[in-house]
Short mmCIF file of C-alpha atoms in Angstrom, two decimals:
data_model
loop_
_atom_site.label_atom_id
_atom_site.label_comp_id
_atom_site.label_asym_id
_atom_site.label_seq_id
_atom_site.Cartn_x
_atom_site.Cartn_y
_atom_site.Cartn_z
CA MET A 21 97.90 86.77 86.61
CA ALA A 22 101.33 87.39 85.26
CA SER A 23 102.29 86.33 81.97
CA ALA A 24 104.24 82.28 81.71
CA PHE A 25 107.07 85.21 79.71
CA ALA A 26 107.23 86.87 83.52
CA HIS A 27 107.19 83.83 85.49
CA ALA A 28 109.67 82.06 83.76
CA ILE A 29 111.79 85.14 83.70
CA ALA A 30 111.90 85.68 87.45
CA ALA A 31 112.63 81.67 87.94
CA VAL A 32 116.27 82.29 86.12
CA ALA A 33 116.57 85.42 88.18
CA VAL A 34 116.41 83.31 91.22
CA GLY A 35 118.83 80.67 89.72
CA LYS A 36 121.78 83.12 89.07
CA ALA A 37 121.32 83.27 92.66
CA PHE A 38 122.60 79.88 93.33
CA SER A 39 125.98 78.55 92.89
CA LEU A 40 124.53 75.20 91.75
CA LYS A 41 125.78 73.18 88.21
CA ASN A 42 123.27 74.99 86.14
CA SER A 43 122.51 72.57 83.35
CA TRP A 44 119.72 73.31 80.72
CA LYS A 45 117.61 70.49 82.85
CA PHE A 46 118.08 72.94 85.91
CA TRP A 47 116.93 76.22 84.01
CA LEU A 48 114.11 74.35 82.15
CA LEU A 49 112.90 72.68 85.90
CA GLY A 50 112.97 75.69 87.53
CA MET A 51 111.23 77.63 84.24
CA LEU A 52 108.43 75.04 84.59
CA CYS A 53 107.94 75.24 88.17
CA ALA A 54 107.31 78.91 87.88
CA ILE A 55 104.39 78.06 85.35
CA ILE A 56 103.07 75.34 86.76
CA PRO A 57 101.25 76.94 89.18
CA ASP A 58 98.46 78.11 86.68
CA PHE A 59 98.07 74.78 85.30
CA ASP A 60 95.05 75.31 87.99
CA ALA A 61 93.28 77.39 85.38
CA ILE A 62 92.08 74.20 83.50
CA GLY A 63 89.74 74.88 86.05
CA PHE A 64 87.66 77.49 84.36
CA ALA A 65 86.85 74.90 81.31
CA LEU A 66 85.46 72.50 84.36
CA ASP A 67 83.38 74.62 85.94
CA VAL A 68 85.76 74.81 89.25
CA PRO A 69 84.35 78.00 91.25
CA TYR A 70 87.42 80.51 91.01
CA GLU A 71 87.41 80.46 95.04
CA SER A 72 87.43 77.26 95.83
CA PHE A 73 90.57 75.23 96.90
CA TRP A 74 91.41 73.82 93.47
CA GLY A 75 90.18 77.34 91.75
CA HIS A 76 92.46 79.31 89.88
CA ARG A 77 95.03 81.13 92.59
CA GLY A 78 94.16 78.46 95.02
CA PHE A 79 96.18 75.41 96.66
CA THR A 80 98.41 75.27 93.38
CA HIS A 81 99.66 79.08 94.40
CA SER A 82 100.29 78.24 98.10
CA PHE A 83 103.34 77.76 99.22
CA VAL A 84 102.95 74.15 100.31
CA PHE A 85 102.42 73.33 96.83
CA ALA A 86 105.45 75.18 96.26
CA ALA A 87 107.76 72.62 98.91
CA LEU A 88 105.71 69.76 97.89
CA LEU A 89 106.66 70.69 94.17
CA ALA A 90 110.18 71.53 94.98
CA VAL A 91 110.62 67.92 96.61
CA ILE A 92 108.68 66.11 94.05
CA VAL A 93 111.87 67.82 91.24
CA VAL A 94 114.45 67.09 93.36
CA VAL A 95 113.51 63.45 93.86
CA VAL A 96 112.54 62.74 90.76
CA PHE A 97 115.18 64.83 88.23
CA TYR A 98 118.27 64.83 90.93
CA ARG A 99 118.05 61.10 91.97
CA SER A 100 121.96 60.81 92.39
CA VAL A 101 121.81 63.99 95.28
CA LEU A 102 121.23 62.77 98.47
CA PRO A 103 118.79 64.73 100.93
CA ASN A 104 121.85 64.46 103.28
CA GLN A 105 123.65 66.83 101.03
CA LYS A 106 123.91 70.49 100.90
CA GLN A 107 123.37 70.41 97.08
CA TRP A 108 120.07 68.50 97.42
CA TRP A 109 118.89 71.46 99.92
CA LEU A 110 120.10 74.05 97.66
CA LEU A 111 118.23 72.50 94.25
CA TRP A 112 115.04 72.34 96.64
CA LEU A 113 115.28 75.83 97.96
CA TYR A 114 115.84 77.05 93.99
CA PHE A 115 112.84 75.04 93.20
CA PHE A 116 110.53 75.98 95.98
CA LEU A 117 111.79 79.66 95.08
CA ALA A 118 110.69 79.25 91.30
CA THR A 119 107.50 78.18 92.21
CA ALA A 120 106.35 80.74 95.03
CA SER A 121 107.81 83.55 92.55
CA HIS A 122 104.45 82.46 90.59
CA SER A 123 102.44 83.27 93.64
CA ILE A 124 104.37 86.54 94.45
CA LEU A 125 104.10 87.92 91.09
CA ASP A 126 100.37 87.11 90.84
CA ALA A 127 99.81 88.45 94.28
CA MET A 128 101.24 91.92 92.59
CA THR A 129 98.68 92.11 89.37
CA THR A 130 95.86 94.48 89.17
CA GLY A 131 92.79 91.68 89.13
CA GLY A 132 91.67 88.39 89.99
CA LEU A 133 90.70 87.40 93.59
CA GLY A 134 94.26 87.24 95.06
CA VAL A 135 96.10 84.34 95.80
CA ALA A 136 96.20 81.62 98.53
CA PHE A 137 99.22 81.86 100.10
CA PHE A 138 98.75 79.94 102.61
CA SER A 139 96.39 77.09 101.43
CA PRO A 140 95.25 74.28 102.88
CA PHE A 141 95.59 75.71 106.36
CA ASP A 142 94.11 79.14 105.11
CA ASP A 143 91.96 79.54 102.13
CA ALA A 144 91.88 83.37 102.15
CA ARG A 145 93.10 84.98 99.28
CA TYR A 146 95.66 87.91 99.12
CA PHE A 147 97.15 90.39 97.51
CA LEU A 148 100.60 92.46 97.97
CA PRO A 149 99.69 95.99 99.00
CA TRP A 150 101.26 97.00 95.57
CA ARG A 151 100.08 95.93 92.53
CA PRO A 152 101.66 97.47 89.69
CA ILE A 153 101.73 94.64 87.21
CA GLN A 154 98.77 94.54 84.88
CA VAL A 155 96.59 91.05 84.98
CA SER A 156 97.36 88.95 81.97
CA PRO A 157 94.14 87.42 80.13
CA ILE A 158 93.96 83.73 80.39
CA GLY A 159 94.23 82.08 76.72
CA ILE A 160 96.78 82.49 74.04
CA ALA A 161 94.83 83.72 71.44
CA LYS A 162 93.52 86.74 74.00
CA PHE A 163 96.73 87.16 74.80
CA PHE A 164 97.72 88.21 71.32
CA SER A 165 95.47 91.44 71.10
CA GLU A 166 96.14 94.87 72.41
CA LYS A 167 95.33 93.74 76.23
CA GLY A 168 98.03 91.32 76.01
CA LEU A 169 100.48 94.33 74.49
CA ARG A 170 99.73 96.21 77.58
CA VAL A 171 100.24 93.18 79.85
CA ILE A 172 103.85 93.08 77.79
CA LYS A 173 104.41 96.57 78.59
CA SER A 174 103.69 95.95 82.19
CA GLU A 175 105.39 93.38 82.85
CA SER A 176 108.52 95.03 80.67
CA VAL A 177 108.97 97.48 83.10
CA TRP A 178 107.84 95.86 86.38
CA VAL A 179 109.40 92.25 85.86
CA PHE A 180 111.52 91.84 82.96
CA LEU A 181 114.00 94.96 83.38
CA PRO A 182 114.22 94.28 87.06
CA CYS A 183 115.01 90.50 86.51
CA LEU A 184 117.61 91.44 84.06
CA GLY A 185 118.96 93.63 86.37
CA PHE A 186 119.67 90.73 88.98
CA ILE A 187 120.71 88.34 86.57
CA ALA A 188 123.74 91.32 85.08
CA ALA A 189 124.25 92.04 89.07
CA MET A 190 124.83 88.41 89.84
CA TYR A 191 126.73 87.89 86.74
CA LEU A 192 129.34 90.59 88.03
CA VAL A 193 129.17 89.74 91.60
CA LYS A 194 130.09 85.68 90.46
CA ARG A 195 132.42 86.28 87.74
CA LYS A 196 136.03 85.28 88.37
CA PRO A 197 138.37 88.38 88.88
CA ALA A 198 141.02 88.84 86.12
CA LYS A 199 144.51 87.08 87.23
CA THR A 200 147.57 89.85 87.65
CA THR A 201 150.96 89.06 87.49
CA ASN A 202 153.56 90.95 89.25
CA THR A 203 156.90 91.60 87.26
#
């Protein structure tokens, strides 16, 4: 898996593409959506087989899960926005993409059994053809080690820099042009 830091910055980058009122709630929920799929790692402590439906990178890493989580987040945290409004669908799309970005990043890592993108319809695990991101160790203590440092270096090149570049590009695209006056 990629680290929680990489997943959070990816959610911020995705959010910068949307022209929504971006409050602290928007950003926090987007980052949480991007991190939540890894809650399935608790299965390791509960002896859930890695390759099972509920195993790590199983259903919680699927596009169906991302769609369901996006619905829940919008319904629970944006009650005043109705499903027949464009804003509802934009919020849903953002939270879906923030969650789905987790699986895409994980499919670009060097470890694990792949990602069940299409669960529950297909439990096969997939990687992307290009896998430059060092897989992150599971657990906070293991993350703060030599291996964790290698992960941060890898994510700096393959996740953080591209995301920061995208955020900067969105800032430039969306900034309002300076007003000119004719004299």
